[in-house]
mmCIF file of C-alpha atoms in Angstrom:
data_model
loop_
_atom_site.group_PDB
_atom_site.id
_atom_site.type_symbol
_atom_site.label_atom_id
_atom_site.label_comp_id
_atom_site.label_asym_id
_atom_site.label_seq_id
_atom_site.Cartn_x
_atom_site.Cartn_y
_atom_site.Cartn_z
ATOM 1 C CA UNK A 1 -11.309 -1.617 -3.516
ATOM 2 C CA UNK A 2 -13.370 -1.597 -0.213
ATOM 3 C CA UNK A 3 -11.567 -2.190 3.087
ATOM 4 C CA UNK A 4 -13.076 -5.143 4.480
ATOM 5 C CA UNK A 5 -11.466 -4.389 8.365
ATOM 6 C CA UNK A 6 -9.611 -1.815 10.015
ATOM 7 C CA UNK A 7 -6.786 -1.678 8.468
ATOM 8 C CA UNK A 8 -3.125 -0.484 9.439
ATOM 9 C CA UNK A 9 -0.033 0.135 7.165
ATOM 10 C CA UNK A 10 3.105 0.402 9.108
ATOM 11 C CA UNK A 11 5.201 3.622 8.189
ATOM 12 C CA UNK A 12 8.568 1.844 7.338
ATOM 13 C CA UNK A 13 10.950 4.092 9.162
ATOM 14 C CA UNK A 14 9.037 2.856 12.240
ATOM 15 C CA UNK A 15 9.266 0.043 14.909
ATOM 16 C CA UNK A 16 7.532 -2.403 16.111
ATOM 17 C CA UNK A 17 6.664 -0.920 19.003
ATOM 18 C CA UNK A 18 4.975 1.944 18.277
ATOM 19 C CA UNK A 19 3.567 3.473 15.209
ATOM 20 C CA UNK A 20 0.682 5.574 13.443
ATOM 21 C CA UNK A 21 -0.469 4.177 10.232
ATOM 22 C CA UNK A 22 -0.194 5.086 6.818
ATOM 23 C CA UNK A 23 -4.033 6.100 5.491
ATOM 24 C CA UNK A 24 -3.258 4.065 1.913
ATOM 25 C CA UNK A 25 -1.634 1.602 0.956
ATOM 26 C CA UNK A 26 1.720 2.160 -0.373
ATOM 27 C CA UNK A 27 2.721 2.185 -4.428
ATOM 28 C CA UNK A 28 5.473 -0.633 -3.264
ATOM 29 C CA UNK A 29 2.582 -2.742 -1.091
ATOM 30 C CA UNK A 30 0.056 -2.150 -4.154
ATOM 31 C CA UNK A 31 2.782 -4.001 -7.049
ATOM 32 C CA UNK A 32 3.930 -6.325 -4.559
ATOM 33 C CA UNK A 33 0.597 -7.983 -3.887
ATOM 34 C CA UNK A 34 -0.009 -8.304 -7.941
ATOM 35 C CA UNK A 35 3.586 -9.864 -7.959
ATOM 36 C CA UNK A 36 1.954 -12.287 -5.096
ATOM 37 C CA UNK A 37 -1.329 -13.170 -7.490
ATOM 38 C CA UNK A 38 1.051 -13.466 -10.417
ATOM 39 C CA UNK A 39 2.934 -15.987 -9.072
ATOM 40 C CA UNK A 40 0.146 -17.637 -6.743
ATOM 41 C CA UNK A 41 -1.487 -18.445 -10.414
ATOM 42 C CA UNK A 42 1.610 -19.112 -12.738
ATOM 43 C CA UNK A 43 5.175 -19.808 -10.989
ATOM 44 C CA UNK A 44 8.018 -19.427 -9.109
ATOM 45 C CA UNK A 45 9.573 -18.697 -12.051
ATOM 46 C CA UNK A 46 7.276 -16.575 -13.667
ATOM 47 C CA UNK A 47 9.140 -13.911 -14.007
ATOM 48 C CA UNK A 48 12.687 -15.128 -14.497
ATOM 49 C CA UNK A 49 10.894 -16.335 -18.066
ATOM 50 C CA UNK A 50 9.015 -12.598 -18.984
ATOM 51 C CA UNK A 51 10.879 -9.781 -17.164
ATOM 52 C CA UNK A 52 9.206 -7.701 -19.321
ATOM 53 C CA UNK A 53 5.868 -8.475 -16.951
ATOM 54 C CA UNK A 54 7.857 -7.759 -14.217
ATOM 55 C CA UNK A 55 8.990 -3.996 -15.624
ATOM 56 C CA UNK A 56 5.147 -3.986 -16.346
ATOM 57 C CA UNK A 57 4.639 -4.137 -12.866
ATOM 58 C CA UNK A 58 7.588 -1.802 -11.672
ATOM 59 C CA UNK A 59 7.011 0.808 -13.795
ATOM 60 C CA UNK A 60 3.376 1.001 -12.913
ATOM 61 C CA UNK A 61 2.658 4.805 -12.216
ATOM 62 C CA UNK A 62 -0.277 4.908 -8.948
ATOM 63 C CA UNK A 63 -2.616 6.928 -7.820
ATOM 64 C CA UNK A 64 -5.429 7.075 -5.266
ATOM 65 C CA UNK A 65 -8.825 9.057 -5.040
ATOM 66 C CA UNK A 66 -10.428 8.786 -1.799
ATOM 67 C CA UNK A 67 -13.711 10.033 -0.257
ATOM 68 C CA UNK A 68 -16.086 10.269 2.425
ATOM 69 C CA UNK A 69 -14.270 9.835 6.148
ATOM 70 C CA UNK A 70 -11.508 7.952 7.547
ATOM 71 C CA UNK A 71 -11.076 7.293 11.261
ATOM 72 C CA UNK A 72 -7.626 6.727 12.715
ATOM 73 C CA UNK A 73 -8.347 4.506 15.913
ATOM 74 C CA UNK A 74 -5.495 4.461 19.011
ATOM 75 C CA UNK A 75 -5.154 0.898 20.248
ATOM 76 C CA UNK A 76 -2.577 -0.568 22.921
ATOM 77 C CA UNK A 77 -2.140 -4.069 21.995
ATOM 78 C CA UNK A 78 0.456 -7.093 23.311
ATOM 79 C CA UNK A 79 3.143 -8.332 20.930
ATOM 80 C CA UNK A 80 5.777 -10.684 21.842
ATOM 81 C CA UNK A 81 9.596 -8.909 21.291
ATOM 82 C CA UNK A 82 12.914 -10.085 21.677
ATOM 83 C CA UNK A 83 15.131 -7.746 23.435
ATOM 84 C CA UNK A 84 18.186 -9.417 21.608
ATOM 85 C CA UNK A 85 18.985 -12.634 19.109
ATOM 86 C CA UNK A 86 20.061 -14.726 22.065
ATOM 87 C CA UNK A 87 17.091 -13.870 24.265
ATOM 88 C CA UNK A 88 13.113 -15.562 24.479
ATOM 89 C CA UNK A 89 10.448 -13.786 23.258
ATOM 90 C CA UNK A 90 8.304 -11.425 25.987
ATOM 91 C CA UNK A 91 5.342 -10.118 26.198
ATOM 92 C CA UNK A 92 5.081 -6.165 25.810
ATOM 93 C CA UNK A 93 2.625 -3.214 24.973
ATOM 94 C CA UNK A 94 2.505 -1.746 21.494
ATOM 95 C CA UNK A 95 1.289 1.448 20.036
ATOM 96 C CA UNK A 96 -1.080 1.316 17.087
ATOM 97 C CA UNK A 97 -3.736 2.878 14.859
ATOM 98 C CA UNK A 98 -6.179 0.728 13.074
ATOM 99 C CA UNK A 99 -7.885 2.912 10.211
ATOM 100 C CA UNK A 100 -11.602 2.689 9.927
ATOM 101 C CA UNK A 101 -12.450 4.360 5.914
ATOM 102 C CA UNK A 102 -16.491 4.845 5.162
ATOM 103 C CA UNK A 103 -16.285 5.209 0.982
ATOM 104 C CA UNK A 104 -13.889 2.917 -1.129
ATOM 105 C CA UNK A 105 -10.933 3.540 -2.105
ATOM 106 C CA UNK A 106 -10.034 4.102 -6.006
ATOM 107 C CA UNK A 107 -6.564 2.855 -6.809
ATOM 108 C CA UNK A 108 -5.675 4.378 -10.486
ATOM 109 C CA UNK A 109 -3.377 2.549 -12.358
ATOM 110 C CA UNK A 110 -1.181 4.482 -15.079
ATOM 111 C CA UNK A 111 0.433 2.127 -17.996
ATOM 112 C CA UNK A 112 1.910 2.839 -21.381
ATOM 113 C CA UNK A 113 -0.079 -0.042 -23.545
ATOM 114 C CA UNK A 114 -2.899 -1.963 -24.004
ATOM 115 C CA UNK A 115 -0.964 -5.097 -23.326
ATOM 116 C CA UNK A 116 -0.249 -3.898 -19.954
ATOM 117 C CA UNK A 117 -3.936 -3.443 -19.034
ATOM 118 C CA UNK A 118 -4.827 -7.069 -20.664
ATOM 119 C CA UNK A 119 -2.163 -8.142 -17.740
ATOM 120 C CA UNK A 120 -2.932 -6.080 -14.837
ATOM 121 C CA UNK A 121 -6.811 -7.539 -15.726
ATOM 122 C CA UNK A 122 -5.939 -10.918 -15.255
ATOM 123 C CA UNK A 123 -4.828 -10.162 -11.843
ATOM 124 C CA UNK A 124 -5.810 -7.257 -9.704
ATOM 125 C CA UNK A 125 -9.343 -8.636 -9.013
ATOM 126 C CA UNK A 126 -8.203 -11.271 -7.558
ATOM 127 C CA UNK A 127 -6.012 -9.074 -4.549
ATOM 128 C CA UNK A 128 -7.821 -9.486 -1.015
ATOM 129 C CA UNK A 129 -5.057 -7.887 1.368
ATOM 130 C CA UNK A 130 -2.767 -5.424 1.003
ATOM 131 C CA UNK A 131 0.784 -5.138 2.739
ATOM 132 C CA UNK A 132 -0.170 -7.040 6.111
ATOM 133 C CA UNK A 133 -2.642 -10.356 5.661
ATOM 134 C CA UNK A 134 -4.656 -8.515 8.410
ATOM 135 C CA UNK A 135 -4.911 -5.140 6.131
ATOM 136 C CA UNK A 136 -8.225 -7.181 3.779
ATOM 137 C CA UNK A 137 -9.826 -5.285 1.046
ATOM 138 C CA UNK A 138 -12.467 -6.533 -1.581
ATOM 139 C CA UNK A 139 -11.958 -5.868 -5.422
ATOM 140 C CA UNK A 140 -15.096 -4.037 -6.673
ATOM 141 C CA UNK A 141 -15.054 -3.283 -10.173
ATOM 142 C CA UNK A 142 -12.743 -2.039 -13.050
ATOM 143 C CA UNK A 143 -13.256 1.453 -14.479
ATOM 144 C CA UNK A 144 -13.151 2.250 -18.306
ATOM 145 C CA UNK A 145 -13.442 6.062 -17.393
ATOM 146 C CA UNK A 146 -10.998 6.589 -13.937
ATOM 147 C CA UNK A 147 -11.993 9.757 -11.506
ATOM 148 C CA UNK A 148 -8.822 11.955 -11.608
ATOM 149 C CA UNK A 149 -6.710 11.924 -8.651
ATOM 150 C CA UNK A 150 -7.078 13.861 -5.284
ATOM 151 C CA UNK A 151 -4.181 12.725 -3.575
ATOM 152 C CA UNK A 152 -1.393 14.794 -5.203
ATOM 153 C CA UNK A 153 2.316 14.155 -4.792
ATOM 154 C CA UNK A 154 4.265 17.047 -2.852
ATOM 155 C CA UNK A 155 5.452 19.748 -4.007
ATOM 156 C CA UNK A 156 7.755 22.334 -2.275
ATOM 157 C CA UNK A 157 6.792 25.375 -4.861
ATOM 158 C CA UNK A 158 3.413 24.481 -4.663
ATOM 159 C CA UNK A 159 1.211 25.084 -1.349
ATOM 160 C CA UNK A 160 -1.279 21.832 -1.125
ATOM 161 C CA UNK A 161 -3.833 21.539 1.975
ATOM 162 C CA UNK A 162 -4.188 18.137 3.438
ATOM 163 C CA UNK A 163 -1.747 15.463 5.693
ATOM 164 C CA UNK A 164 1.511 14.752 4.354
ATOM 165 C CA UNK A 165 2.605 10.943 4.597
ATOM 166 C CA UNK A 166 5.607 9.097 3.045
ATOM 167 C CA UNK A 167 5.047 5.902 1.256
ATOM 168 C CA UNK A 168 7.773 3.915 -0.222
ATOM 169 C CA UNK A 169 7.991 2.611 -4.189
ATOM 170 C CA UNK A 170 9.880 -0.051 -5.983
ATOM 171 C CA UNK A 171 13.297 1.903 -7.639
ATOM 172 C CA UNK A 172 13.223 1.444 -11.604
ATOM 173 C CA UNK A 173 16.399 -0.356 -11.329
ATOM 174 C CA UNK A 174 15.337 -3.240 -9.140
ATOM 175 C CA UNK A 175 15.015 -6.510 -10.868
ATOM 176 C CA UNK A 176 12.815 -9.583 -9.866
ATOM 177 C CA UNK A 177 15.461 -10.905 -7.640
ATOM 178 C CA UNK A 178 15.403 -8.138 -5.389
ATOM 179 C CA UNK A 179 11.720 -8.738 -4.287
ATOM 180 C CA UNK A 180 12.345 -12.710 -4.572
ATOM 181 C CA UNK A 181 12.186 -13.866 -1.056
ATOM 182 C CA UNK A 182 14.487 -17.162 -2.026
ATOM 183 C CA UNK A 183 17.157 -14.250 -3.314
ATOM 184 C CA UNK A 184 20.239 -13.084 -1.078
ATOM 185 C CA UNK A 185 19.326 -9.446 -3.115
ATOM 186 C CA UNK A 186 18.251 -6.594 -1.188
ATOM 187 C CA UNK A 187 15.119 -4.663 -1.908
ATOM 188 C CA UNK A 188 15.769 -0.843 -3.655
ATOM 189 C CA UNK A 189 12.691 1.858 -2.613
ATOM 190 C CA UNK A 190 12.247 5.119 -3.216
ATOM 191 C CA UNK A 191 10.481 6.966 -1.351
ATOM 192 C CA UNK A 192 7.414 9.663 -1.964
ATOM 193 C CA UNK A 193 5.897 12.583 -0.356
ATOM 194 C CA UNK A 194 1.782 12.407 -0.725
ATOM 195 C CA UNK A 195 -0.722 14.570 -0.166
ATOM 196 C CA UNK A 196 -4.462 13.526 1.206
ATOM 197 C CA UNK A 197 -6.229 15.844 1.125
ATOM 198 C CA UNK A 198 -7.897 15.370 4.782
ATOM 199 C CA UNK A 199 -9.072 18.042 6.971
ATOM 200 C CA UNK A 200 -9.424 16.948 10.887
ATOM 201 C CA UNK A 201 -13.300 16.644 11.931
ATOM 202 C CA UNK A 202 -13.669 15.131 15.251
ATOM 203 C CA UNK A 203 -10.964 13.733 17.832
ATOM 204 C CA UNK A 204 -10.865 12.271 21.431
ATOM 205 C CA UNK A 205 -8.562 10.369 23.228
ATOM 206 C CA UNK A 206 -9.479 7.310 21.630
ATOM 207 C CA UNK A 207 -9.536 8.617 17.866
ATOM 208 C CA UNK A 208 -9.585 10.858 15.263
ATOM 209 C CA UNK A 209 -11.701 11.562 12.687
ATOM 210 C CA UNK A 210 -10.826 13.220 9.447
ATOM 211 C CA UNK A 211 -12.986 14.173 6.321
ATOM 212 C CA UNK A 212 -12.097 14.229 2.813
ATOM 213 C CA UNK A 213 -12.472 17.801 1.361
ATOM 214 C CA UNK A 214 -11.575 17.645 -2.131
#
């Protein structure tokens, strides 16, 4: 996939008022927008009839390569905020970094059967945004032969160079319902420690540039 825009992915754990962004899109923002195309093309109730696509989906194992430079840019914009339930919305000033990446972005997908690829195939091209409608990427191809990973999970015994970000997953014990927005169930994450392995290049007060070094 090729990021179309600048793209920003809020950290969870953050506001809306002021935030750096994640540099990928998240595992749980990944199998949420093929959840989307699934049931865009078949049906609400899609799932309810084949949970076993569904545990296709969850159990999904995902990892990223990425290359060439990405550039985290520092914006101020307006947003409108509430200060409470009872009160009108106001105008007020927001913190913000839209990401700017040069090379696309190879999302590796990790499944246990054939079947699972025939699914995932019927689908992933046709994902244009991921997380946010304003974070747009472009499918680009399918690869027989996948590049092995350079973002690595963290690992306390082990001593990995690069930025460390947290990016949330869907738990293995979450069921369709949880992620059904006309279902009173609550959504289960987990949450993971990455790796990218970025060094900083450039920087002003403006942005920041960092290049991929593995």
């Amino acid at each position: 996939y090729i990021p179309t825009t600048l793209f920003f992915f809020l950290f969870s754990a953050c506001t809306a008022s002021g935030a750096k962004s994640l540099f990928l899109p998240s595992p749980y923002a990944i199998k949420m927008s093929i959840i989307n195309q699934v049931l865009t093309i078949e049906s609400q109730d899609y799932f309810d009839k084949h949970i076993d696509k569904f545990d296709i989906v969850k159990n999904l194992r995902i990892n990223y390569r990425v290359s060439g430079y990405l550039t985290a840019n520092n914006c101020l914009i307006k947003i409108q905020k509430k200060r409470d339930q009872n009160s009108d919305f106001n105008s007020t000033v927001s913190y913000r970094e839209y990401i700017y990446a040069s090379e696309p972005l190879e999302i590796i997908f990790d499944t246990d059967s054939d079947k699972s690829v025939k699914f995932l195939k019927k689908y992933l091209y046709r994902i244009n945004y991921f997380g946010k409608r304003g974070c747009y990427f472009q499918f680009l191809r399918y690869s027989d032969s996948p590049s092995l990973p350079n973002v690595q999970p963290f690992d306390i015994h082990k001593i990995i160079p690069g930025i460390i970000q947290e990016y949330d997953d869907i738990n293995k014990k979450m069921k369709f319902e949880n992620v059904n927005s006309y279902s009173q169930k609550n959504v289960i994450r987990d949450k993971k420690l990455l790796v990218i392995p970025l060094i900083r290049e450039s920087f002003s007060k403006s942005f920041t540039k960092y290049k991929v070094f593995l």
